[in-house]
Coordinates of N, CA, C and O in Angstrom, one line a residue:
D213 N -10.1 -5.5 -7.7 CA -11.1 -4.5 -8.5 C -11.2 -3.3 -7.7 O -11.8 -3.6 -6.6
P214 N -10.4 -2.3 -8.8 CA -10.9 -1.2 -8.2 C -12.2 -0.7 -7.5 O -12.3 0.3 -6.4
A215 N -12.8 -1.0 -8.4 CA -14.7 -0.8 -7.6 C -14.7 -1.2 -6.3 O -15.7 -0.5 -5.3
A216 N -14.3 -1.9 -6.1 CA -14.5 -2.8 -4.4 C -13.4 -2.4 -3.4 O -13.2 -2.6 -2.0
S217 N -12.1 -1.8 -4.0 CA -11.1 -1.1 -3.2 C -11.8 0.0 -2.5 O -12.4 1.5 -3.1
F218 N -11.9 0.3 -1.3 CA -12.2 1.9 -0.2 C -10.4 2.7 0.0 O -11.0 3.1 1.2
V219 N -9.4 1.8 -0.3 CA -8.2 2.6 -0.1 C -8.5 3.8 -0.7 O -8.6 3.9 -1.9
A220 N -8.1 5.2 0.1 CA -7.7 6.3 -0.7 C -6.6 7.0 0.1 O -6.0 6.9 0.8
R221 N -6.0 8.2 -0.9 CA -5.2 8.6 -0.9 C -5.1 9.7 0.8 O -6.5 10.1 1.0
P222 N -3.9 9.8 1.2 CA -4.3 11.0 2.6 C -5.0 11.9 2.6 O -5.6 12.4 3.3
D223 N -4.4 12.6 1.4 CA -5.2 13.8 1.2 C -6.9 13.8 1.0 O -7.4 14.8 1.0
D224 N -7.3 12.6 0.9 CA -9.2 12.2 0.1 C -9.3 12.5 2.1 O -10.4 12.7 2.3
Y225 N -8.6 11.6 2.8 CA -9.1 11.3 4.1 C -8.8 13.0 4.9 O -9.9 12.6 5.8
R226 N -7.6 13.6 4.8 CA -7.8 15.2 5.5 C -9.0 15.9 5.0 O -9.8 16.2 5.6
A227 N -9.3 15.7 3.7 CA -10.3 16.6 3.1 C -11.7 15.9 3.4 O -12.5 16.9 4.0
A228 N -11.8 14.6 3.6 CA -13.2 14.1 4.5 C -13.3 14.9 5.8 O -14.2 14.6 6.3
A229 N -11.9 14.6 6.7 CA -12.4 15.0 8.1 C -12.6 16.3 8.2 O -13.2 17.0 9.2
V230 N -12.5 17.3 7.3 CA -12.6 18.7 7.2 C -14.0 19.1 6.8 O -14.2 19.5 7.6
A231 N -14.6 18.1 5.8 CA -15.9 18.7 5.4 C -16.7 17.8 6.9 O -17.9 17.8 6.8
A232 N -16.4 16.6 7.5 CA -16.8 16.7 8.7 C -16.7 16.7 10.2 O -17.3 16.6 10.8
G233 N -15.9 18.2 9.6 CA -16.4 19.1 11.0 C -14.3 19.0 12.1 O -15.1 19.3 13.2
F234 N -13.6 18.2 10.9 CA -12.4 18.5 11.9 C -11.3 19.3 11.4 O -11.2 19.3 10.4
A235 N -10.4 19.8 12.5 CA -9.2 20.5 12.2 C -8.3 19.6 12.2 O -8.2 18.4 12.7
V236 N -7.3 19.1 11.0 CA -6.3 18.5 11.3 C -4.9 19.2 11.8 O -4.7 20.6 11.6
I237 N -4.6 18.5 12.9 CA -3.7 19.6 13.9 C -2.5 18.8 13.5 O -1.8 19.6 13.2
A238 N -2.1 18.1 13.1 CA -0.9 17.4 12.7 C -0.9 16.1 11.6 O -2.0 15.1 11.8
S239 N -0.1 15.6 11.2 CA -0.1 14.5 10.0 C 1.3 14.4 9.9 O 2.3 15.0 10.0
R240 N 1.6 12.9 10.3 CA 3.2 11.8 9.7 C 3.2 11.0 8.9 O 2.4 10.1 9.6
E241 N 4.0 10.9 7.5 CA 4.2 9.5 7.1 C 5.0 8.9 7.8 O 5.8 9.4 8.7
R242 N 4.3 7.4 8.0 CA 4.5 6.8 8.7 C 5.4 5.5 7.9 O 5.6 4.6 8.6
H243 N 5.7 5.9 6.7 CA 6.5 4.8 5.5 C 7.9 4.0 6.4 O 7.5 2.5 6.4
A244 N 8.8 4.3 6.9 CA 9.6 3.5 7.2 C 9.3 2.7 8.2 O 9.8 1.3 8.5
G245 N 8.6 3.3 9.4 CA 8.2 2.5 10.6 C 7.4 1.1 10.4 O 7.6 -0.1 10.6
T246 N 6.2 1.5 9.4 CA 6.0 0.7 9.1 C 6.3 -0.7 8.0 O 5.6 -1.9 8.7
V247 N 7.2 -0.4 7.5 CA 7.8 -1.4 6.8 C 8.9 -2.6 7.3 O 8.5 -3.2 7.7
D248 N 9.6 -1.2 8.1 CA 10.1 -2.4 9.5 C 9.3 -3.5 10.5 O 9.8 -4.3 10.5
Y249 N 8.1 -2.6 10.6 CA 7.3 -3.6 11.4 C 6.4 -4.6 10.8 O 6.2 -5.9 11.2
L250 N 6.2 -4.5 9.4 CA 5.8 -5.4 8.4 C 6.8 -6.5 8.4 O 6.5 -7.9 8.5
Q251 N 8.1 -5.8 8.8 CA 9.2 -7.1 7.9 C 9.4 -7.9 9.4 O 9.2 -9.6 9.1
N252 N 9.7 -7.1 10.2 CA 9.6 -7.8 11.9 C 8.1 -9.3 12.0 O 8.2 -10.2 12.2
Q253 N 6.7 -8.7 11.5 CA 5.6 -9.6 11.8 C 6.2 -10.9 10.1 O 5.8 -12.1 11.1
I254 N 6.3 -10.2 9.5 CA 6.3 -11.3 8.6 C 7.7 -12.4 9.3 O 7.2 -14.0 9.2
A255 N 8.7 -12.3 9.9 CA 9.9 -12.9 10.2 C 9.2 -13.8 11.6 O 9.0 -15.3 11.8
R256 N 7.8 -12.9 12.1 CA 7.3 -13.7 13.8 C 6.8 -14.8 13.6 O 6.4 -15.6 13.5
S257 N 6.4 -14.4 12.0 CA 5.0 -14.9 11.7 C 4.6 -16.6 10.3 O 4.5 -17.2 9.7
A258 N 6.1 -16.7 10.3 CA 6.8 -18.1 9.4 C 6.0 -18.8 9.5 O 5.8 -19.3 10.3
G259 N 5.7 -19.2 8.4 CA 4.9 -20.5 8.3 C 3.4 -20.6 8.9 O 3.2 -21.9 8.9
T260 N 2.9 -19.1 8.7 CA 1.4 -19.5 9.6 C 0.6 -18.7 8.1 O 1.7 -17.9 7.4
P261 N -0.8 -18.7 8.0 CA -1.4 -17.9 7.0 C -1.3 -16.2 7.5 O -0.9 -16.0 6.5
M262 N -0.5 -16.1 8.3 CA -0.7 -14.2 8.3 C 0.7 -14.5 7.8 O 0.9 -12.9 7.8
E263 N 1.5 -15.2 7.8 CA 2.5 -14.8 7.1 C 3.1 -13.8 5.6 O 3.2 -12.9 5.3
E264 N 1.9 -14.7 4.3 CA 1.4 -14.3 3.8 C 0.4 -12.6 3.5 O 0.9 -12.0 2.6
R265 N -0.4 -12.6 4.7 CA -1.2 -11.2 5.0 C -0.3 -10.7 5.2 O -0.1 -8.8 4.6
F266 N 1.0 -10.3 5.7 CA 1.9 -9.6 5.9 C 2.8 -9.1 4.8 O 2.9 -7.9 4.9
A267 N 3.3 -9.8 3.7 CA 4.0 -9.9 2.9 C 2.8 -9.0 1.5 O 3.7 -8.0 1.6
N268 N 1.7 -9.0 1.6 CA 0.8 -8.0 1.0 C 0.9 -7.4 1.2 O 0.8 -6.3 0.8
L269 N 0.3 -6.9 2.5 CA 0.9 -5.6 3.0 C 1.9 -4.8 3.4 O 1.9 -3.6 2.6
L270 N 3.1 -5.4 3.1 CA 4.6 -4.8 3.1 C 4.7 -4.3 1.5 O 5.1 -3.2 1.4
A271 N 4.0 -5.1 0.3 CA 4.1 -5.1 -0.7 C 3.4 -3.5 -1.4 O 3.9 -3.0 -2.2
A272 N 1.7 -4.0 -0.6 CA 1.6 -2.6 -1.0 C 2.3 -1.5 -0.3 O 1.8 -0.2 -1.2
V273 N 2.9 -1.4 0.9 CA 3.2 -0.2 1.1 C 4.4 0.2 0.4 O 4.8 1.4 -0.1
R274 N 5.4 -0.6 -0.1 CA 6.3 -0.4 -0.6 C 6.3 0.0 -1.7 O 6.5 0.5 -3.0
G275 N 4.8 -0.8 -2.6 CA 4.2 -0.3 -3.9 C 3.9 1.2 -4.3 O 3.5 1.4 -5.5
G276 N 3.4 2.0 -2.7 CA 2.4 2.8 -3.1 C 1.0 2.5 -3.0 O 0.5 3.9 -3.2
T277 N 0.6 1.7 -3.1 CA -0.6 1.4 -2.9 C -1.6 1.8 -1.9 O -2.7 2.5 -1.2
L278 N -0.4 1.4 -0.5 CA -0.8 2.1 1.1 C 0.2 3.2 1.3 O 1.1 2.3 1.3
A279 N -0.4 3.8 1.8 CA 0.6 5.0 2.7 C 0.3 5.2 4.0 O -0.3 5.5 4.4
P280 N 0.8 5.2 4.8 CA 0.3 4.7 6.3 C 1.0 6.0 6.5 O 2.1 6.7 6.8
V281 N -0.3 6.8 7.3 CA 0.4 8.5 7.7 C -0.2 8.9 9.2 O -1.6 7.8 8.9
A282 N -0.2 8.9 10.1 CA -1.0 9.6 11.2 C -1.6 10.2 11.1 O -1.0 11.8 10.7
M283 N -3.1 10.7 11.8 CA -3.0 11.9 11.3 C -3.6 12.4 12.7 O -4.7 11.2 14.0
I284 N -3.6 13.7 13.8 CA -4.1 13.9 14.5 C -5.1 15.1 14.2 O -5.0 15.8 13.8
L285 N -6.5 14.5 14.9 CA -7.6 15.8 14.4 C -9.0 16.0 15.1 O -8.6 15.1 16.6
R286 N -9.0 17.4 15.1 CA -9.4 17.5 16.5 C -11.3 18.3 15.7 O -11.3 18.7 14.8
R287 N -12.0 18.2 16.8 CA -13.7 18.4 16.3 C -13.7 20.1 15.9 O -13.2 20.6 17.1
S288 N -14.2 20.4 15.5 CA -13.9 21.9 14.8 C -14.6 22.9 15.9 O -14.4 23.8 16.2
D289 N -15.8 21.8 16.4 CA -16.8 22.8 17.4 C -16.2 22.4 18.9 O -16.9 22.8 19.5
G290 N -14.7 22.1 19.1 CA -14.7 21.4 20.2 C -13.6 22.2 21.1 O -13.2 23.2 20.5
P291 N -13.0 21.9 22.5 CA -11.9 22.7 22.8 C -10.6 22.8 22.2 O -10.2 22.1 21.3

């Protein structure tokens, strides 16, 4: 249900950070590293409930629903 989803696009997070008084210092897309990490976690958690959770996350990343991005922010009024 989209009304129950709180996932937003990276640009929305950037805009919210700026509106909250933060400056975006750097931003880096983390798609490839996240796919590798989730594939490893699926293999390590085989046969446990976590296997399905990691598989769902992997499908969301591959499908573009989740876009793993690392952002470095600084308070605009800070040093």
